[in-house]
Amino acid sequence: MDADDFRFLLGHLQAQEERLSALLDRARWGRGAKFLDLSRLYLGGSKQVREHLAIQHSTAVNATSQQAIERKALRLKETLSYLHIWIVHFSGDVGRRDVPVGLIYIIDDLLTIMNLGDSDALVHIDDNYMYSVARPVANWAAGYSVCGVTYTDSTQPVIFNLPGTDPNNIALSPILAHEVGHPCIIEHDLLTEFNASIDHTALRPVWDSCAALGVSASEVNTIWSSWVQELLCDALAVAATGPSMLFASLAFLPGPTAGQFGDSHPDPAHRIGLTLKYLDSMGWTHELDNAVPEVMVWARHLAALPVDPDVPDVLKALTVAVPQVEEQLWRVASNVVDQRIFLPEFFAEDGPYARSLLEAGITPVENGGQAMSTWSIVLATWLFLLSENGGNSDSLYRTVDDAAANAISLKAIELSGMLRLWRAGDPTPE
């Protein structure tokens, strides 16, 4: 491009920077403000790079040098377009006041359980009926060199995307635990730990069967890596939230999709089956068989369903590997959660009493002067509502849809969290 065209391109970049900066200036301050800091860091870097490119282009000694500078400007344009999506989508969620305090406690608790360090969470209500968690510092990594920046703050922004129809649903909060597992896997390099723990020789026949179907090793490894990440997230969520993860996943998957799956997620039948095994290793099976026998029978039925005939052959072949790595998946996940694993003895401290309060129409907040734990309240809510709604498979989605009961339990988590902070002498969250 000639000098005029290059000057036009730089003017376009400057205008984009100024529009995004103006949007950031209109944003509220509050929880999630580290997202604004990260955005301003990138825009400041973009400005400096753009100004430097202008000088370099005007003093370039030949056309080849100019073309190299022009390519850098075009990469900067692509980066700004990428940042535009994020900034416009999420800057308005900083400091929002419509997020229940109970949900904030759940989010902060999960970040602590997954050992994600100092995090500044913002909540986005999304039009997609799905939960997800993103850490923009990692997502924007490709733009570090383009904008010439490095994020050095010890506190990272983290984005929680919640489904717009019921963002505050306590019954489904274990799904949020699963999603927090994704950045946990990256932060602690759990895939490397998992791969170092498995017997690759034992899995070789599975890979050979996939190769016999004409699928490349790289493609199989990509699918397998995606499956392992999802299975690790399931294991992390089970360790953190206990049986509530079983109930939530049966309702959210939903359970009857067992046997149907694709490249990105493993067979729900395997996911349910592994969840049942993890819970058994934690000592939950006897209690659950007594409390919700019909639900447990249905879960075991789903876990035993065969693969749908329409699933591609290579995926059918790859499913054979999943049961062979269940111990390694659980070992990696339980090492992360460690002392926070939600064992039956922890629930025994608060759970029965919390359930009795719910049955009496009383918000469960404390027991013997001590604040009840978050996941005891969640599980007590599940067990109470499953019983109230018939104790069968239909009671799962009825529990999720009981907005009034979910709101009561969310308030209970808020009040118990405030009590815990008050007793500890800490300030309440914003």
XYZ file of C-alpha atoms in Angstrom:
430
model
C 0.000 0.000 0.000
C 1.160 3.558 -0.609
C 1.770 6.172 2.083
C -1.779 7.539 1.919
C -3.324 4.084 2.294
C -1.068 3.284 5.230
C -1.949 6.595 6.898
C -5.632 5.757 6.403
C -5.122 2.339 8.038
C -3.438 3.922 11.049
C -6.270 6.451 11.315
C -8.751 3.599 11.291
C -6.834 1.889 14.121
C -6.728 5.070 16.163
C -10.473 5.560 15.792
C -11.082 1.986 16.940
C -8.858 2.496 19.974
C -10.674 5.700 20.894
C -14.124 4.128 20.537
C -13.171 1.223 22.779
C -11.495 3.537 25.298
C -14.630 5.677 25.464
C -16.697 2.561 26.117
C -14.383 1.556 28.948
C -14.615 5.057 30.432
C -18.401 4.672 30.659
C -18.172 1.349 32.490
C -19.021 1.082 36.174
C -16.426 0.342 38.827
C -16.788 -2.697 41.046
C -16.348 -6.452 40.906
C -14.741 -7.443 37.641
C -12.886 -4.137 37.207
C -9.646 -6.001 36.463
C -11.216 -6.725 33.087
C -11.204 -2.983 32.449
C -7.564 -2.764 33.528
C -6.614 -5.555 31.139
C -8.523 -3.903 28.298
C -6.878 -0.527 28.902
C -3.473 -2.215 28.995
C -4.038 -3.620 25.515
C -5.431 -0.392 24.106
C -2.488 1.557 25.513
C -0.118 -0.939 23.942
C -1.951 -0.697 20.636
C -1.574 3.088 20.663
C 2.170 2.884 21.263
C 2.661 0.240 18.574
C 0.579 2.236 16.076
C 2.572 5.408 16.690
C 5.829 3.485 16.360
C 4.683 1.901 13.094
C 3.921 5.351 11.690
C 7.507 6.442 12.319
C 8.956 3.184 10.998
C 6.917 3.330 7.784
C 7.922 6.909 7.028
C 11.626 6.138 7.471
C 11.706 2.684 5.863
C 14.615 2.294 3.464
C 12.879 0.089 0.918
C 9.570 -1.460 -0.138
C 10.326 -4.759 1.590
C 10.722 -3.021 4.947
C 7.529 -1.062 4.365
C 5.586 -4.233 3.581
C 6.773 -5.841 6.824
C 5.548 -2.795 8.744
C 2.216 -2.894 6.918
C 1.743 -6.540 7.904
C 2.258 -5.576 11.549
C -0.405 -2.894 11.192
C -2.828 -5.424 9.714
C -2.158 -7.821 12.602
C -2.883 -4.946 14.973
C -6.182 -4.391 13.151
C -7.105 -8.058 13.647
C -6.226 -7.868 17.335
C -8.361 -4.760 17.854
C -11.281 -6.447 16.117
C -10.878 -9.394 18.503
C -10.692 -7.118 21.545
C -13.785 -5.250 20.309
C -15.873 -8.412 20.702
C -14.746 -8.991 24.267
C -14.869 -5.391 25.438
C -18.313 -4.680 24.014
C -19.630 -8.005 25.273
C -18.359 -7.846 28.841
C -17.418 -4.304 29.947
C -21.041 -3.579 30.900
C -20.964 -6.486 33.367
C -18.340 -4.872 35.584
C -19.809 -3.740 38.887
C -23.321 -4.970 38.123
C -25.646 -4.879 41.123
C -28.186 -7.508 40.088
C -25.990 -10.492 40.974
C -27.223 -12.127 44.197
C -24.658 -12.145 46.981
C -25.213 -15.883 47.411
C -24.066 -16.463 43.842
C -20.971 -14.356 44.485
C -20.145 -16.595 47.451
C -20.558 -19.697 45.293
C -18.255 -18.258 42.626
C -15.605 -17.209 45.124
C -15.808 -20.592 46.838
C -15.256 -22.445 43.570
C -12.287 -20.252 42.647
C -10.777 -21.095 46.034
C -11.496 -24.825 45.753
C -9.879 -24.971 42.296
C -6.818 -23.069 43.549
C -7.079 -20.354 40.925
C -5.329 -17.743 43.031
C -6.361 -14.103 43.152
C -9.278 -13.693 40.759
C -11.682 -10.843 40.080
C -14.919 -12.334 38.800
C -17.564 -10.684 36.682
C -20.872 -12.312 35.783
C -22.340 -12.190 32.282
C -25.922 -13.247 31.594
C -25.790 -14.963 28.226
C -28.368 -15.830 25.586
C -26.837 -19.289 25.256
C -28.336 -21.892 27.594
C -24.952 -22.936 28.820
C -22.436 -22.258 31.567
C -18.844 -21.311 30.810
C -15.868 -19.652 32.475
C -13.142 -17.689 30.697
C -9.931 -16.059 31.787
C -9.214 -13.291 29.245
C -5.548 -13.022 30.203
C -5.123 -16.488 28.690
C -7.580 -15.956 25.836
C -5.833 -12.777 24.740
C -2.335 -14.256 24.888
C -1.948 -14.164 21.111
C -2.153 -10.368 21.268
C 0.685 -9.910 23.762
C 3.385 -9.530 21.145
C 1.126 -7.635 18.718
C 0.321 -4.948 21.278
C 3.649 -5.221 23.057
C 2.117 -5.737 26.501
C 2.453 -8.062 29.471
C -0.167 -8.432 32.193
C 1.706 -8.476 35.501
C -1.093 -7.916 38.013
C -1.361 -10.805 40.484
C -5.179 -10.603 40.320
C -6.691 -11.857 37.083
C -10.128 -11.108 35.672
C -12.347 -14.158 35.242
C -15.676 -14.203 33.392
C -18.626 -16.375 34.398
C -21.180 -16.837 31.628
C -24.563 -17.936 32.985
C -27.721 -18.887 31.058
C -30.158 -15.985 30.858
C -33.282 -17.915 31.814
C -32.081 -19.006 35.264
C -28.620 -17.597 36.043
C -29.107 -17.927 39.798
C -30.175 -21.569 39.829
C -28.643 -23.214 42.898
C -29.547 -26.727 41.767
C -27.347 -26.299 38.684
C -24.443 -24.624 40.483
C -22.330 -27.830 40.268
C -22.265 -27.291 36.495
C -20.524 -24.028 37.261
C -18.001 -26.053 39.258
C -17.373 -28.128 36.131
C -16.764 -24.969 34.118
C -14.340 -23.536 36.667
C -12.436 -26.757 36.083
C -11.440 -25.627 32.582
C -9.205 -22.723 33.690
C -8.049 -24.930 36.581
C -6.747 -27.481 34.057
C -4.762 -24.773 32.287
C -3.528 -23.070 35.457
C -2.200 -26.293 36.990
C -1.247 -28.039 33.726
C -3.429 -31.003 34.636
C -3.343 -32.512 31.148
C 0.413 -32.967 31.463
C -0.034 -34.509 34.904
C -2.739 -36.826 33.579
C -0.731 -37.899 30.537
C 2.247 -38.689 32.740
C 0.109 -40.928 34.945
C -1.515 -43.201 32.352
C -0.219 -46.413 30.787
C 0.144 -45.453 27.130
C 1.096 -48.997 26.200
C -2.238 -50.294 27.478
C -4.065 -47.694 25.396
C -2.142 -48.434 22.192
C -4.726 -50.968 20.879
C -7.385 -48.252 21.024
C -5.270 -45.882 18.957
C -4.461 -48.691 16.530
C -8.163 -49.399 16.043
C -8.749 -45.712 15.296
C -5.870 -45.708 12.795
C -7.369 -48.773 11.099
C -10.444 -46.628 10.404
C -8.287 -44.168 8.460
C -8.205 -41.417 11.112
C -4.898 -39.661 11.701
C -3.183 -39.813 15.061
C -3.310 -36.024 15.385
C -7.086 -36.003 14.892
C -7.574 -38.785 17.436
C -5.327 -36.984 19.922
C -7.335 -33.779 19.485
C -10.600 -35.565 20.249
C -9.074 -37.440 23.151
C -7.614 -34.274 24.651
C -11.014 -32.594 24.483
C -12.686 -35.583 26.122
C -10.098 -35.773 28.879
C -10.568 -32.098 29.701
C -14.323 -32.600 30.058
C -13.848 -35.719 32.169
C -11.338 -33.935 34.407
C -13.811 -31.090 34.867
C -16.494 -33.607 35.843
C -14.134 -35.179 38.372
C -13.206 -31.785 39.824
C -16.885 -30.875 40.166
C -17.732 -34.175 41.866
C -14.852 -33.735 44.294
C -15.956 -30.182 45.089
C -19.747 -30.576 45.238
C -20.407 -34.289 45.833
C -23.748 -35.877 44.851
C -25.165 -32.532 43.739
C -22.988 -32.875 40.629
C -24.658 -36.186 39.791
C -28.127 -34.672 40.098
C -27.200 -31.488 38.237
C -25.520 -33.309 35.376
C -28.443 -35.723 34.977
C -30.740 -32.706 34.676
C -28.467 -30.557 32.530
C -26.965 -33.027 30.046
C -29.840 -34.211 30.046
C -29.523 -37.823 31.173
C -31.474 -39.427 28.303
C -28.780 -38.281 25.821
C -26.546 -41.084 27.126
C -24.999 -42.921 24.189
C -25.097 -39.841 21.932
C -21.937 -37.747 21.653
C -19.399 -36.166 19.328
C -15.834 -34.912 19.034
C -15.940 -32.282 21.772
C -17.588 -34.180 24.646
C -17.437 -37.856 25.657
C -20.426 -40.159 25.976
C -22.813 -38.972 28.725
C -23.161 -42.632 29.702
C -19.473 -42.709 30.583
C -19.687 -39.353 32.344
C -22.578 -40.548 34.519
C -20.867 -43.868 35.159
C -17.619 -42.227 36.234
C -19.515 -39.826 38.487
C -21.162 -42.779 40.203
C -17.771 -44.441 40.693
C -16.208 -41.282 42.092
C -19.083 -40.886 44.534
C -18.705 -44.502 45.564
C -14.996 -43.984 46.265
C -15.948 -40.976 48.416
C -18.364 -43.134 50.436
C -21.664 -41.706 49.170
C -23.317 -44.749 47.584
C -25.068 -46.205 50.636
C -26.524 -42.853 51.664
C -27.731 -42.063 48.148
C -29.270 -45.494 47.655
C -31.281 -44.890 50.820
C -32.185 -41.271 50.117
C -32.981 -41.373 46.375
C -33.153 -45.048 45.294
C -35.152 -44.439 42.108
C -32.792 -41.725 40.917
C -29.800 -43.979 41.541
C -31.393 -46.863 39.642
C -32.052 -44.546 36.709
C -28.490 -43.164 36.810
C -27.047 -46.669 36.723
C -29.358 -47.540 33.839
C -28.133 -44.532 31.863
C -24.503 -45.352 32.621
C -24.999 -48.806 31.086
C -26.645 -47.654 27.849
C -24.815 -48.690 24.640
C -23.375 -46.220 22.159
C -25.890 -44.839 19.685
C -25.492 -46.569 16.272
C -25.222 -43.192 14.509
C -22.054 -42.214 16.390
C -19.028 -42.312 14.020
C -16.976 -45.505 14.220
C -13.816 -43.743 15.322
C -15.615 -42.269 18.333
C -17.030 -45.672 19.200
C -13.515 -47.075 19.094
C -12.127 -44.274 21.230
C -14.737 -44.725 23.965
C -13.004 -47.963 24.945
C -10.173 -45.874 26.404
C -12.344 -43.922 28.843
C -12.944 -46.632 31.485
C -9.235 -47.459 31.402
C -8.229 -44.040 32.768
C -10.899 -43.469 35.427
C -8.477 -43.923 38.334
C -5.985 -41.461 36.891
C -8.720 -38.877 36.241
C -9.918 -39.082 39.823
C -6.407 -39.001 41.272
C -5.534 -35.807 39.372
C -8.805 -34.078 40.310
C -8.800 -35.106 43.960
C -5.211 -33.900 44.343
C -6.341 -30.430 43.294
C -9.391 -30.224 45.550
C -7.492 -32.018 48.327
C -8.840 -31.070 51.775
C -11.967 -29.511 50.275
C -13.329 -32.793 48.876
C -17.009 -32.923 49.854
C -17.157 -36.165 51.819
C -20.249 -37.618 53.555
C -18.876 -36.766 56.979
C -18.815 -33.090 56.039
C -22.455 -33.248 54.961
C -23.362 -35.103 58.140
C -22.438 -32.009 60.133
C -25.018 -29.755 58.456
C -27.005 -31.665 55.865
C -29.749 -33.419 57.859
C -30.409 -30.300 59.918
C -30.460 -28.113 56.803
C -32.961 -30.458 55.193
C -35.174 -30.428 58.285
C -35.206 -26.635 58.196
C -36.168 -26.643 54.528
C -38.983 -29.077 55.292
C -40.217 -26.628 57.942
C -40.016 -23.723 55.508
C -37.014 -22.173 57.313
C -33.934 -20.858 55.534
C -30.935 -22.982 56.633
C -28.141 -20.658 57.722
C -26.400 -21.938 60.840
C -26.092 -25.070 62.895
C -24.992 -24.883 66.524
C -23.815 -21.335 66.041
C -21.665 -22.228 63.022
C -22.414 -21.123 59.463
C -23.527 -23.979 57.231
C -21.267 -24.862 54.328
C -22.273 -23.891 50.796
C -22.326 -27.387 49.355
C -24.196 -28.838 52.326
C -26.949 -26.311 51.625
C -26.943 -27.188 47.916
C -27.126 -30.943 48.559
C -29.770 -30.541 51.272
C -31.817 -28.553 48.757
C -31.475 -31.294 46.157
C -32.419 -34.096 48.553
C -35.362 -32.163 49.998
C -36.786 -31.206 46.593
C -36.186 -34.620 45.035
C -38.244 -36.113 47.831
C -40.914 -33.420 47.563
C -41.171 -33.922 43.808
C -41.607 -37.695 43.873
C -38.074 -39.065 44.174
C -38.021 -40.343 40.577
C -36.209 -39.190 37.435
C -38.860 -36.536 36.737
C -38.114 -34.978 40.113
C -34.708 -33.896 38.767
C -36.015 -31.360 36.285
C -38.799 -30.337 38.681
C -36.124 -29.497 41.247
C -34.242 -27.378 38.716
C -37.462 -25.584 37.764
C -38.495 -24.804 41.353
C -37.471 -21.142 41.293
C -38.886 -20.333 44.721
C -36.989 -23.115 46.501
C -33.786 -22.279 44.646
C -34.142 -18.646 45.700
C -34.527 -19.648 49.347
C -31.355 -21.723 49.219
C -29.482 -18.948 47.436
C -30.474 -16.606 50.259
C -29.300 -19.245 52.753
C -25.873 -19.329 51.109
C -25.752 -15.538 51.213
C -26.626 -15.381 54.909
C -24.329 -18.249 55.896
C -21.498 -16.620 53.971
C -22.101 -13.302 55.682
C -22.209 -15.041 59.055
C -18.921 -16.780 58.319
C -17.250 -13.497 57.408
C -18.754 -11.700 60.398
C -17.516 -14.376 62.776
C -14.082 -14.165 61.173
C -14.034 -10.379 61.423
C -13.714 -9.947 57.628
C -15.571 -7.336 55.571
C -18.527 -8.435 53.504
C -18.053 -8.609 49.709
C -19.039 -5.696 47.497
